[in-house]
XYZ file of C-alpha atoms in Angstrom:
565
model
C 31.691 -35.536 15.204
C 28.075 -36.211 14.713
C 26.208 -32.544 12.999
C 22.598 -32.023 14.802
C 19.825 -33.200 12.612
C 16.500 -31.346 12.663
C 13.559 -31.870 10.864
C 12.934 -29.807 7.852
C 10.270 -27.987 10.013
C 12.565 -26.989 12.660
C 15.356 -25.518 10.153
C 12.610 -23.927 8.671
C 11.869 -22.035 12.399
C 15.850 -21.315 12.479
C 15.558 -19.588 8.896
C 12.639 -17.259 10.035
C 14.768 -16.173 13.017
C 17.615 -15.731 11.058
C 16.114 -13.292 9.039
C 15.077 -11.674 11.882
C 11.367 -12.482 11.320
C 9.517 -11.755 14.551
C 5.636 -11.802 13.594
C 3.886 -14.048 11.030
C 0.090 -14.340 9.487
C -1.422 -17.714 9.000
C -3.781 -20.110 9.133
C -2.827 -24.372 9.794
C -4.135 -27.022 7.350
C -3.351 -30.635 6.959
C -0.156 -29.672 4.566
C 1.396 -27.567 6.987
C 0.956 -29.498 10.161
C 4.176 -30.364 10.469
C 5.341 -26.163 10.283
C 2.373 -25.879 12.892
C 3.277 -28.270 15.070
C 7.064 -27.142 15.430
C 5.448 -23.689 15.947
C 4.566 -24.145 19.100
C 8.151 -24.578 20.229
C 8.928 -21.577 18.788
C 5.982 -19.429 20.310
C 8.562 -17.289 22.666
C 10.356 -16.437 19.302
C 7.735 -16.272 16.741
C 4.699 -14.314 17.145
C 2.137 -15.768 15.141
C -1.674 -14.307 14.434
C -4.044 -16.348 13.470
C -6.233 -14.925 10.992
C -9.368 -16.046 10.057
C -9.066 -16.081 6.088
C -5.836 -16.846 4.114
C -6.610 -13.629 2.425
C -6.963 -11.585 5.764
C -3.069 -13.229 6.219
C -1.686 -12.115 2.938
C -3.225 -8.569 3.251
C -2.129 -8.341 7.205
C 1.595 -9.280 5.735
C 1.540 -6.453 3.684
C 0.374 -3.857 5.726
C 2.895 -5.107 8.273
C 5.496 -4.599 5.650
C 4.423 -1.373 4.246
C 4.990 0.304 7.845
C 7.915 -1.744 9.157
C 9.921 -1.760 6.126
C 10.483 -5.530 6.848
C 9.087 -8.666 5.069
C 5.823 -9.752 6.129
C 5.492 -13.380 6.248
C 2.808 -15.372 5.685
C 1.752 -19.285 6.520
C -0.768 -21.404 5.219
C -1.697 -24.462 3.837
C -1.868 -26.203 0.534
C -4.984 -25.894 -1.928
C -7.525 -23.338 -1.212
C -5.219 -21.874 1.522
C -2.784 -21.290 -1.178
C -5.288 -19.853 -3.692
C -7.234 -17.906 -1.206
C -3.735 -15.498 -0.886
C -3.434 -14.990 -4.732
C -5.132 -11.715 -4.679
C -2.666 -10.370 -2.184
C -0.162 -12.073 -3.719
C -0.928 -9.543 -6.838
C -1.266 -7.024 -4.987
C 2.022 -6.953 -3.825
C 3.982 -7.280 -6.446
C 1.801 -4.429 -8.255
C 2.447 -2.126 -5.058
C 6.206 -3.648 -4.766
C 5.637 -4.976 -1.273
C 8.089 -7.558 -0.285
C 5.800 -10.634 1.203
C 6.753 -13.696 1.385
C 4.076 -16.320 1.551
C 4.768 -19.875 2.729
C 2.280 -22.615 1.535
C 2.164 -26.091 2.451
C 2.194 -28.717 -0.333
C 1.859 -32.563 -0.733
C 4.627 -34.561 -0.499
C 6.794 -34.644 -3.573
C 5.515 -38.570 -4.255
C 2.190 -37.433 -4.503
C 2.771 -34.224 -6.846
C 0.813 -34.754 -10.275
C -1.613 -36.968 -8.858
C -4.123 -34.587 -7.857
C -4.283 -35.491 -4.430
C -6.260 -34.082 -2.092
C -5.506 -30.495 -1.768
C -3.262 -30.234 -4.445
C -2.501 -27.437 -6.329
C 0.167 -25.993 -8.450
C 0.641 -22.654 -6.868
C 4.114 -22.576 -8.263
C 2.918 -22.370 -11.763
C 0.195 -20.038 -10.492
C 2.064 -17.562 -9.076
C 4.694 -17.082 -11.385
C 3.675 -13.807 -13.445
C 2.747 -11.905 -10.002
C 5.322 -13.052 -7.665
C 9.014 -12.104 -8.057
C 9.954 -15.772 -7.924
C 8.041 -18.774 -6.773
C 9.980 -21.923 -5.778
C 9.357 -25.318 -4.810
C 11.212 -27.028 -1.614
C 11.118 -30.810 -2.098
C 14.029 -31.622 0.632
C 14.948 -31.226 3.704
C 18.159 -29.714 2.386
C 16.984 -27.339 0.241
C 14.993 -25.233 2.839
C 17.823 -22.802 4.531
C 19.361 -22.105 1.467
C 15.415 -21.722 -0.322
C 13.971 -19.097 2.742
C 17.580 -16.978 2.121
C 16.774 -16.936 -1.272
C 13.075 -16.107 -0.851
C 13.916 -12.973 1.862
C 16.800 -11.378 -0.296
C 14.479 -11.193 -2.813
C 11.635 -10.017 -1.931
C 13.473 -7.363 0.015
C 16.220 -6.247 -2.223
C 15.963 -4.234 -5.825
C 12.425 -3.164 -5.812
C 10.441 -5.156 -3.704
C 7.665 -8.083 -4.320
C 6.364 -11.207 -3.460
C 7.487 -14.480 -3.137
C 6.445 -17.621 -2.666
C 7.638 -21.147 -1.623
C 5.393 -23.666 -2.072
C 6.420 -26.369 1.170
C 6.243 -30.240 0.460
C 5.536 -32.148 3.419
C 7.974 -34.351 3.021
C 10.409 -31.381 3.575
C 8.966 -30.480 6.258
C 9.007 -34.041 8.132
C 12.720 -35.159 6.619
C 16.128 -34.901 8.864
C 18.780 -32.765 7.999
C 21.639 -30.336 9.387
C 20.893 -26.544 9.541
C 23.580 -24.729 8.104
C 22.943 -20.886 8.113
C 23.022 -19.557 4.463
C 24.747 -16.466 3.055
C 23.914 -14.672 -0.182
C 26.395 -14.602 -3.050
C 25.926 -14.332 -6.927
C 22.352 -15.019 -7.838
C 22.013 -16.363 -11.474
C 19.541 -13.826 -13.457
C 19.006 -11.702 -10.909
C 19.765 -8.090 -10.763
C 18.746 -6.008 -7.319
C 20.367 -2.472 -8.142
C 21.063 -2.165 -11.921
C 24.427 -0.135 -12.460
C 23.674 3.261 -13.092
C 24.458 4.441 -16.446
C 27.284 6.808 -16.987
C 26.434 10.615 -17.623
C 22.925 10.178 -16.238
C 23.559 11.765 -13.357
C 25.002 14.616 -14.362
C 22.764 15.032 -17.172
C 20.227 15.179 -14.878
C 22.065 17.983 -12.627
C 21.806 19.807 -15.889
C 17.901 19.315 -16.581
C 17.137 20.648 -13.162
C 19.790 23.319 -12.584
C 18.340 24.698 -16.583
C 14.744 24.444 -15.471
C 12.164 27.370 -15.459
C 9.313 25.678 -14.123
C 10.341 22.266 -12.974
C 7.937 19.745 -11.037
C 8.502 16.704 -9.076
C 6.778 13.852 -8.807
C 7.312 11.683 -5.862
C 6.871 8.261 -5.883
C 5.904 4.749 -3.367
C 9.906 4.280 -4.550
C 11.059 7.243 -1.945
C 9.434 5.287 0.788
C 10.740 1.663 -0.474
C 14.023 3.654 -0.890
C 14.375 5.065 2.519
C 15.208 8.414 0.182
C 12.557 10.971 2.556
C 15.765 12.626 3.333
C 17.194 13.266 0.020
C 14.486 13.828 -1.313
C 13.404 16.647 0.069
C 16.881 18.216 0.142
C 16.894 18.230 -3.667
C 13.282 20.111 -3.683
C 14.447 22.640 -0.999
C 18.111 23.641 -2.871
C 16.675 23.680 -6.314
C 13.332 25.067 -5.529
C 11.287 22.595 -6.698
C 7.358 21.702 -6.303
C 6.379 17.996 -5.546
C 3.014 16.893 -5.864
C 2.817 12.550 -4.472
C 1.351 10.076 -5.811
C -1.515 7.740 -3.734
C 1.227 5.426 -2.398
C 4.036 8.098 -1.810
C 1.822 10.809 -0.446
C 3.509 10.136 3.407
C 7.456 10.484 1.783
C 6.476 14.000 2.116
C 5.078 16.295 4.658
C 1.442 17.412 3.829
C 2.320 20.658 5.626
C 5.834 21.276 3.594
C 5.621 23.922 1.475
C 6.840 22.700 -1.720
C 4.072 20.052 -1.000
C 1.618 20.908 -4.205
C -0.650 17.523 -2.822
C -1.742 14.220 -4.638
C -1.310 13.787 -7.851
C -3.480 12.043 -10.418
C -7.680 11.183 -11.056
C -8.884 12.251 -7.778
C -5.272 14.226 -7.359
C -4.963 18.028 -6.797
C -5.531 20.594 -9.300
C -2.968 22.300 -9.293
C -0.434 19.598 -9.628
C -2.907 18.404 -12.409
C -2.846 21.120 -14.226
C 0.947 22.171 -13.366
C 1.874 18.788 -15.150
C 1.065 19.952 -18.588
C 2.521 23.488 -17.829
C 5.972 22.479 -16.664
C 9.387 22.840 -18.600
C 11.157 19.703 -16.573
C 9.125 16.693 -15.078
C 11.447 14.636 -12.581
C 9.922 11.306 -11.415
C 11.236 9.986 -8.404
C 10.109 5.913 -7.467
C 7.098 6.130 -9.614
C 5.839 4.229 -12.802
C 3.312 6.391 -14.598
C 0.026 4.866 -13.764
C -2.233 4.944 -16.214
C -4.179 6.659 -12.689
C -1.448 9.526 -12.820
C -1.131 10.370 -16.518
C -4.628 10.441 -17.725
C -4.162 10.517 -21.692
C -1.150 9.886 -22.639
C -0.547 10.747 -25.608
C -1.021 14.377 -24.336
C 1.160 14.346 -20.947
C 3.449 16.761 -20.070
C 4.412 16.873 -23.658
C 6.159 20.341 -22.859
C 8.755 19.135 -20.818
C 11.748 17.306 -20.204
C 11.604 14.471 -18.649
C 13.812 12.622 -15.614
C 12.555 9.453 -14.341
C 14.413 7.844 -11.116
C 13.673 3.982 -10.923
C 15.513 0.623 -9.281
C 13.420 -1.349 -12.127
C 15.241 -0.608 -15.768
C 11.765 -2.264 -17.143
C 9.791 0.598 -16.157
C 11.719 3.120 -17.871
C 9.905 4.414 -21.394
C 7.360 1.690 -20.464
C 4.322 4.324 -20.049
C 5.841 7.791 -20.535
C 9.651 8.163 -23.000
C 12.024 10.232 -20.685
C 15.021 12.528 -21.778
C 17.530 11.026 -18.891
C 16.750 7.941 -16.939
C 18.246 7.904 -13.412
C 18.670 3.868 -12.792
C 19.351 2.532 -9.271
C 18.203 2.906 -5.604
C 17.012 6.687 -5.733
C 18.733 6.922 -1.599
C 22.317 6.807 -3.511
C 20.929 8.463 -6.995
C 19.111 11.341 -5.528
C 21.886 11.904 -3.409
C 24.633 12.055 -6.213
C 22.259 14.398 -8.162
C 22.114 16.759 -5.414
C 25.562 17.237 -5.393
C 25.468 18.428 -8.659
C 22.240 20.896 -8.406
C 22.914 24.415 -7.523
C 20.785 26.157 -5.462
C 17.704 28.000 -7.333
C 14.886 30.443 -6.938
C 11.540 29.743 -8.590
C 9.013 31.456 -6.294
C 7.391 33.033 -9.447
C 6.801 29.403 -10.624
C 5.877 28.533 -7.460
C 3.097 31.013 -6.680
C 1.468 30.787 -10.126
C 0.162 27.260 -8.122
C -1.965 28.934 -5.720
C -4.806 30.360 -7.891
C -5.700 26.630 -8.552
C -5.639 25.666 -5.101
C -8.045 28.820 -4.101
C -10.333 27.437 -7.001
C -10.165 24.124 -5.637
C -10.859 25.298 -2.079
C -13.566 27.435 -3.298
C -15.459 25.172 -5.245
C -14.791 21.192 -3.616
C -12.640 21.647 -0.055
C -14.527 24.114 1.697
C -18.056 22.502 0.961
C -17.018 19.210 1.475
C -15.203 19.359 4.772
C -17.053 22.529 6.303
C -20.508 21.878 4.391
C -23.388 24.119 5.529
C -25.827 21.931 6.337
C -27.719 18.542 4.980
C -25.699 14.733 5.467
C -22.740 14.595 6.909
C -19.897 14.105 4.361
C -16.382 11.672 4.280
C -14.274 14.389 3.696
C -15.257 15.938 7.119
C -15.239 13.079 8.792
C -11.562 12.173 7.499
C -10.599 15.833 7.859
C -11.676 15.438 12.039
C -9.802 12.688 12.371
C -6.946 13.675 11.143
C -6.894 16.919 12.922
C -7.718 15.291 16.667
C -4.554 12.355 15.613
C -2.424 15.401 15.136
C -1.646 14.455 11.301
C -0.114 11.422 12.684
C -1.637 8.620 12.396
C -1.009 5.233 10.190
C -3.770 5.920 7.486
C -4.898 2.369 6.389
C -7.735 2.467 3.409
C -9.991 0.063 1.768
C -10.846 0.596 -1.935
C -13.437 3.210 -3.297
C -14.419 6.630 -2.499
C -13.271 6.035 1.456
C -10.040 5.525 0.060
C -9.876 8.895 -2.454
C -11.584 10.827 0.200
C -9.138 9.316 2.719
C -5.973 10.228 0.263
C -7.136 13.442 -0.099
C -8.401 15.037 3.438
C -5.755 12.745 5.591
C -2.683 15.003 6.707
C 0.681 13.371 7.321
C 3.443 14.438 9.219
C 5.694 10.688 9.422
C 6.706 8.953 6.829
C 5.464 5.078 6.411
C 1.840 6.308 7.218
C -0.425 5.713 4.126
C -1.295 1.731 3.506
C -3.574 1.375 0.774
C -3.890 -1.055 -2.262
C -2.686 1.179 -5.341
C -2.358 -0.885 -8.720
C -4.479 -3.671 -7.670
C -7.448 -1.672 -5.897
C -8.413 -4.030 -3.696
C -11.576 -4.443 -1.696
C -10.850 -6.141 1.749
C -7.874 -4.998 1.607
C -8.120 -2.569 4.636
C -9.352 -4.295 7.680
C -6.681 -7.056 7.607
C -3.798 -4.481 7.100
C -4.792 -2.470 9.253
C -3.871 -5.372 11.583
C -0.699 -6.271 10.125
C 0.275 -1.889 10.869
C -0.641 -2.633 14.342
C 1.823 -5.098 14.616
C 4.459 -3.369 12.832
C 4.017 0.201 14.838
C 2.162 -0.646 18.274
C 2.923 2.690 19.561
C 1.169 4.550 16.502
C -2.156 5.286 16.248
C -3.793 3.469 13.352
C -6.905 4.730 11.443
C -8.602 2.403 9.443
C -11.538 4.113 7.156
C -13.451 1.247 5.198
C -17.162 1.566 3.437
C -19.553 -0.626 4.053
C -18.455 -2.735 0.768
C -15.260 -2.686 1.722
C -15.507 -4.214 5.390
C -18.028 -7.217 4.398
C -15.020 -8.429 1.910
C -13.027 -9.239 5.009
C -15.090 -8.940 8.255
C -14.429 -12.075 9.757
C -11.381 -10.413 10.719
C -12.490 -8.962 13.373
C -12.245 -12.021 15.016
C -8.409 -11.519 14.749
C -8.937 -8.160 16.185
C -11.273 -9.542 18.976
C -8.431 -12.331 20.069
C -5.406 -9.725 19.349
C -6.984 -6.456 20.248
C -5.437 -4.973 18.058
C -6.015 -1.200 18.567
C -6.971 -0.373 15.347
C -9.512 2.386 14.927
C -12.079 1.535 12.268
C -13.913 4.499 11.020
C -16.797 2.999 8.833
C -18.022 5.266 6.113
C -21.717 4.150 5.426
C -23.039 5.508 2.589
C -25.507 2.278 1.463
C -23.334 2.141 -1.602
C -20.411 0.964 -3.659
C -19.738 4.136 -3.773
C -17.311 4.443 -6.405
C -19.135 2.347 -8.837
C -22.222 4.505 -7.974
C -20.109 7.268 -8.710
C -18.615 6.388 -12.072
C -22.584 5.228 -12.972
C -23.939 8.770 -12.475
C -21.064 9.835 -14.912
C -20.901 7.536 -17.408
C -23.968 5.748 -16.806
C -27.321 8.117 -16.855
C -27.658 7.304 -13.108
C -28.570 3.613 -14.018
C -27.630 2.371 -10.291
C -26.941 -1.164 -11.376
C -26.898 -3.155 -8.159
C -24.847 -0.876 -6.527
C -27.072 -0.349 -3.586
C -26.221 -1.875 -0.570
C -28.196 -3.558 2.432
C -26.095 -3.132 5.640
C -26.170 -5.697 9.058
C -26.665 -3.888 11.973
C -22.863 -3.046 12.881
C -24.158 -2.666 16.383
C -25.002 -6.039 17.040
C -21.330 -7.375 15.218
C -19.553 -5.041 17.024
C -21.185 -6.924 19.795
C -20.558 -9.929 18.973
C -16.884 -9.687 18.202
C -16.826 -7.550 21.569
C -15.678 -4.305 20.522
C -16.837 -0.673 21.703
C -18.870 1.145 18.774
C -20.386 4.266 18.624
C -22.842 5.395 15.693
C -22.384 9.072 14.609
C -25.963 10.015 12.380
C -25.993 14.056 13.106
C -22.779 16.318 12.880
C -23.037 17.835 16.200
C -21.859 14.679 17.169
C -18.664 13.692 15.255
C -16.164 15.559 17.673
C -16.615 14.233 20.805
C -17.566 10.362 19.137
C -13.942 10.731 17.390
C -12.270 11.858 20.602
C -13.663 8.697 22.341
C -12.296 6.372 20.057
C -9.056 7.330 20.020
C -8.835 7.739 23.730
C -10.123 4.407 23.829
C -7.507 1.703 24.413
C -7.553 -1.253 21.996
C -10.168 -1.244 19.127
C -13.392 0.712 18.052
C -15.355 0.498 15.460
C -16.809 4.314 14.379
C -19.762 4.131 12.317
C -20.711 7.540 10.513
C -23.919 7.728 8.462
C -22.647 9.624 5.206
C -24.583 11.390 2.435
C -25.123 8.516 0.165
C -24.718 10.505 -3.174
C -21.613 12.251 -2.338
C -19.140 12.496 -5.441
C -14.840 12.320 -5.313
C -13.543 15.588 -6.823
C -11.180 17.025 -8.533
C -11.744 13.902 -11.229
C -10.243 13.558 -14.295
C -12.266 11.310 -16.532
C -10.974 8.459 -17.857
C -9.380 8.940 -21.354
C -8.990 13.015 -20.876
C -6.065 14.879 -20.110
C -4.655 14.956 -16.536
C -5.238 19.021 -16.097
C -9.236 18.637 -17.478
C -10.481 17.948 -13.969
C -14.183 17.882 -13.425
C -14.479 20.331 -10.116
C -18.200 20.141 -9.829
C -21.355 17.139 -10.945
C-alpha cells in the first residue's frame, strides 16, 4: 500500500491543527511562500491575521497567549522578517510566554552563502528562546512542530523558534502524527524535593506576620484556585506582582495590591516587617526587591517555582517549593492549619489611609487643573465593571494602568514585564481580541508608545478588532521625563514629544475617535466607546508633568517609597 505524500508545507498545516492551533500572526515573504501558498487551503481551519510588521505578529502572539493560555503562533519570513520578531522573541521568554515563531529560511544548499535574505536566526535566538531548531527535511517537520509546542507550553513557558528551509517546505513526504516521549536534557516539572513541603506547612502554620507574594507563575500555573485557598485558611496577606496582579481579585480582602517600584505601600513596607515571606510563581525582580541586600532580611523565606534556576538566584530562601505551584500549593494546603492574624492584618491599613491621603485621592478625584491618567484609568475601569482585559504599553500609562485598573477575572492584565517594551500594547491588544472575543479589551498606550507600532491599526481596520484604545497624551515619554525630574535636575533631554493629529489617522484607518480635553467630559466619551461595537480610539489630553507614585528609587529599600515630588 502506497502512504500519502504531502509536501513539507502541507504536513506542516496538519501539525498546526494537531496542536489544536486555530489563529496565527504573520506576514508572507519570498522564504515562506511555499507555507503561504498551502495556507490558503487551509483558510476554513486556520485563521490567519495579517499584520502589518513582523513585530506587531510576535507581540499579537503573545497577547493571544497570555489570555488564552494557548501558544500563540507566529509566521514570517526569512531575514528581516525573522529579525524584526527578536524583540518579542525576548520578551517572551523574560515574561515566560509560550510563542512559537515560525520563520522561513533558504534552502539548506544555499545556507552559508549569504544569500539573499539569509540569516542565522538559529544562532540568534538561542539565549532568549527556550530552544531554536532548524528543519532541513521534509521529514523532520511533524516530529520538529511537536517538539516546538511541548515546549514552549510545558515547565515554565517560553519561546521557540523553528527556523523553516524552503526546501522543507517544497519536499514530499508522509505525515505521521507525532507523540511526545523522553526528551533528552529537558526537564518540564522538576521532582519536588522531599520534606519541602512539609517544611513549608511548618513556616506558615509558625508564622506571626506572614506575607504572600503572588506571582505571573499562579496564572501560567492555572493555581487562582489554590492559591487563594491557602491565603483564606492560614490568614495570609498577598500583595501581586505587575504580571500576577489578575491571579487575584483586586476587591479580595487579603488583596494588600501591587507590589514593587510603583507597588503599594503597604505591601512595600509590610515586606521588610514580615516574619515569613512565601513567593508563589515569582522571580524577585530586581523591580520587586529594590536593594537587596536589605530585603525582607527579617523573615523566612518560601519560594514556589517550576524553574530550579531561579531559586537563590536573586533572593536565598529557607525552603524552596520546586514544581508546578497547581499540585505544590495544593499539597501545602493540606498541611496548613487554619489561622487568625487579623492583628497582622489591620496593622496594613494605616499605610493604605496614608497612601490614599496623600497620592489616590488627588490623583483620581483631583480638584481641579489637567485631567490626570489615574482618573481616566480609574473611569474606565469602573464603567467595564472591573472586567475588562487590561492590555498596557510601557511607561507611566502602564504603572498608572497597574495601579488604578480593578480586576475581577483572572487572565486580564497583558503587559510587557522584564523586557518593558514600547509597542508592545497595540499589537497585543489584538492578539487578546482574538483569544477572548466576548471580553471587553482596554488598551491604554501614550503617545510614545502607539507610534512604535501604529501601523497596526491597519490590522485593526481589516479585522475590527474591538479593541478599545484609550490614548494617554501627555506630549511626553513620560517615564523618562519622570525619572529626569528625579535624577536629572529637570534636564528634559529630548523627551518632548510632537504628536500627528490622531484625528485625521483615526480617519484614515477608519475608526470612530473621540478627543476628551476637559473633565466634564470623560464619562459620557468613555461610555461611548465601550458601547461602541468594534474599535475606538479615546484620546484624553493629560497633565503633561504628572508623576507615578508610591516610587521607590532605584538602589533604596523597597519600604522607602517617595509618596510626594
Amino acid at each position: 500500500m502506497t502512504t500519502k505524500q504531502l509536501s513539507g508545507a502541507e504536513i506542516f498545516m496538519q501539525s498546526l491543527i494537531a496542536e489544536g492551533v486555530d489563529t496565527l500572526f504573520g506576514y508572507p515573504g519570498g522564504a515562506i511562500m511555499p507555507v503561504y501558498d498551502a495556507l490558503y487551503d487551509y483558510r476554513d481551519r486556520l485563521n490567519h491575521i495579517l499584520v502589518r510588521h513582523e513585530q506587531g505578529a510576535i507581540h499579537a502572539a503573545e497577547g493571544y497567549a497570555r489570555v488564552s493560555g494557548k501558544v500563540g503562533v507566529c509566521l514570517v519570513t526569512s531575514g528581516p522578517g525573522a529579525t524584526n520578531t527578536i524583540t518579542g522573541i525576548a520578551d517572551a521568554m523574560l515574561d515566560s510566554t509560550p510563542v512559537v515563531v515560525i520563520a522561513g529560511q533558504v534552502g539548506t544548499k544555499m545556507l552559508g552563502t549569504d544569500a539573499f535574505q539569509e540569516c542565522d536566526i538559529v544562532n540568534v535566538a538561542h539565549p532568549i528562546s527556550k530552544w531554536a531548531y532548524q528543519i532541513r527535511s521534509a521529514e523532520d517537520i511533524a516530529p520538529a512542530i511537536k517538539r516546538a509546542f511541548h515546549i514552549a507550553s510545558t515547565g515554565r513557558p517560553g519561546p521557540v523558534v523553528l527556523d523553516f528551509t524552503k526546501n522543507a517546505q517544497i519536499e514530499k513526504a508522509e505525515y505521521i502524527p507525532q507523540e511526545i516521549g523522553f526528551l533528552r536534557s529537558y526537564e518540564a516539572v522538576p521532582e519536588t524535593k522531599p520534606g519541602s513541603i512539609e517544611a513549608a506547612a511548618e513556616l506558615i502554620n509558625a508564622a506571626q506576620k506572614p506575607l504572600v507574594l503572588i506571582g505571573q507563575g499562579v496564572e501560567l500555573g492555572n493555581a487562582q484556585e489554590e492559591v487563594r485557598q491557602l491565603i483564606e485558611k492560614a490568614d495570609m496577606p498577598a500583595g501581586c506582582t505587575l504580571l500576577g496582579l489578575s491571579c487575584l481579585p483586586s476587591a479580595h480582602p487579603l488583596n494588600m495590591g501591587m507590589l514593587g517600584m510603583h507597588g503599594s505601600l503597604a505591601s512595600n513596607v509590610k515586606t521588610q516587617e514580615c516574619d515569613l515571606l512565601v513567593a508563589i510563581g515569582m522571580r524577585f525582580d530586581d523591580r520587586i526587591t529594590g536593594n537587596i541586600s536589605t530585603y525582607a532580611r527579617q523573615a523566612k523565606k518560601i519560594h514556589f517555582d517550576i524553574d530550579p534556576s531561579e531559586i537563590n538566584k536573586n533572593i536565598p530562601v529557607d525552603v524552596a517549593v520546586l514544581g508546578n505551584c497547581k499540585d505544590t500549593v495544593a499539597r501545602v494546603l493540606e498541611l496548613v492549619k487554619p489561622a487568625n492574624h487579623q492583628a497582622w492584618r489591620d496593622s496594613f491599613q494605616s499605610y493604605h489611609d496614608t497612601e490614599r491621603t496623600k497620592v489616590i485621592d488627588p490623583e483620581i478625584h483631583p480638584a481641579g487643573g489637567p485631567i490626570r491618567m489615574g482618573e481616566v484609568i480609574d473611569r474606565v475601569s469602573t464603567q467595564a465593571h472591573d472586567k475588562a482585559i487590561v492590555v498596557t504599553d510601557v511607561g507611566q500609562n502602564q504603572m498608572m494602568s497597574a495601579r488604578y485598573s480593578r480586576f475581577s477575572e483572572s487572565r486580564s492584565i497583558v503587559t510587557s514585564g522584564g523586557m518593558g517594551t514600547m509597542g508592545f500594547g497595540l499589537p497585543a491588544a489584538i492578539g487578546a481580541t482574538f483569544a477572548a472575543p466576548e471580553r471587553t479589551t482596554c488598551l491604554f498606550v501614550g503617545d510614545g508608545g502607539i507610534q512604535m507600532t501604529i501601523e497596526e491599526l491597519g490590522t485593526i481596520m481589516e479585522q475590527q478588532c474591538p479593541v478599545k484604545i484609550i490614548l494617554l497624551n501627555n506630549n511626553f515619554l513620560g517615564n523618562v521625563r519622570q525619572w529626569q525630574e528625579l535624577f536629572f535636575q529637570s534636564r528634559y533631554s529630548f523627551t518632548h514629544l510632537l504628536s500627528p493629529d490622531y484625528s485625521k489617522i483615526a480617519e484614515a484607518y477608519r475608526l470612530p475617535y473621540a478627543l476628551v480635553t476637559e473633565r466634564e467630559q470623560l464619562n459620557e466619551a468613555i461610555a461611548t466607546m465601550l458601547a461602541t461595537e468594534g474599535p475606538y480610539l479615546l484620546e484624553v489630553a493629560v497633565m503633561e508633568e504628572d508623576n507615578v507614585l508610591p516610587m521607590c528609587c532605584p538602589g533604596n529599600d523597597v519600604d522607602d517609597m517617595l509618596l510626594e515630588i
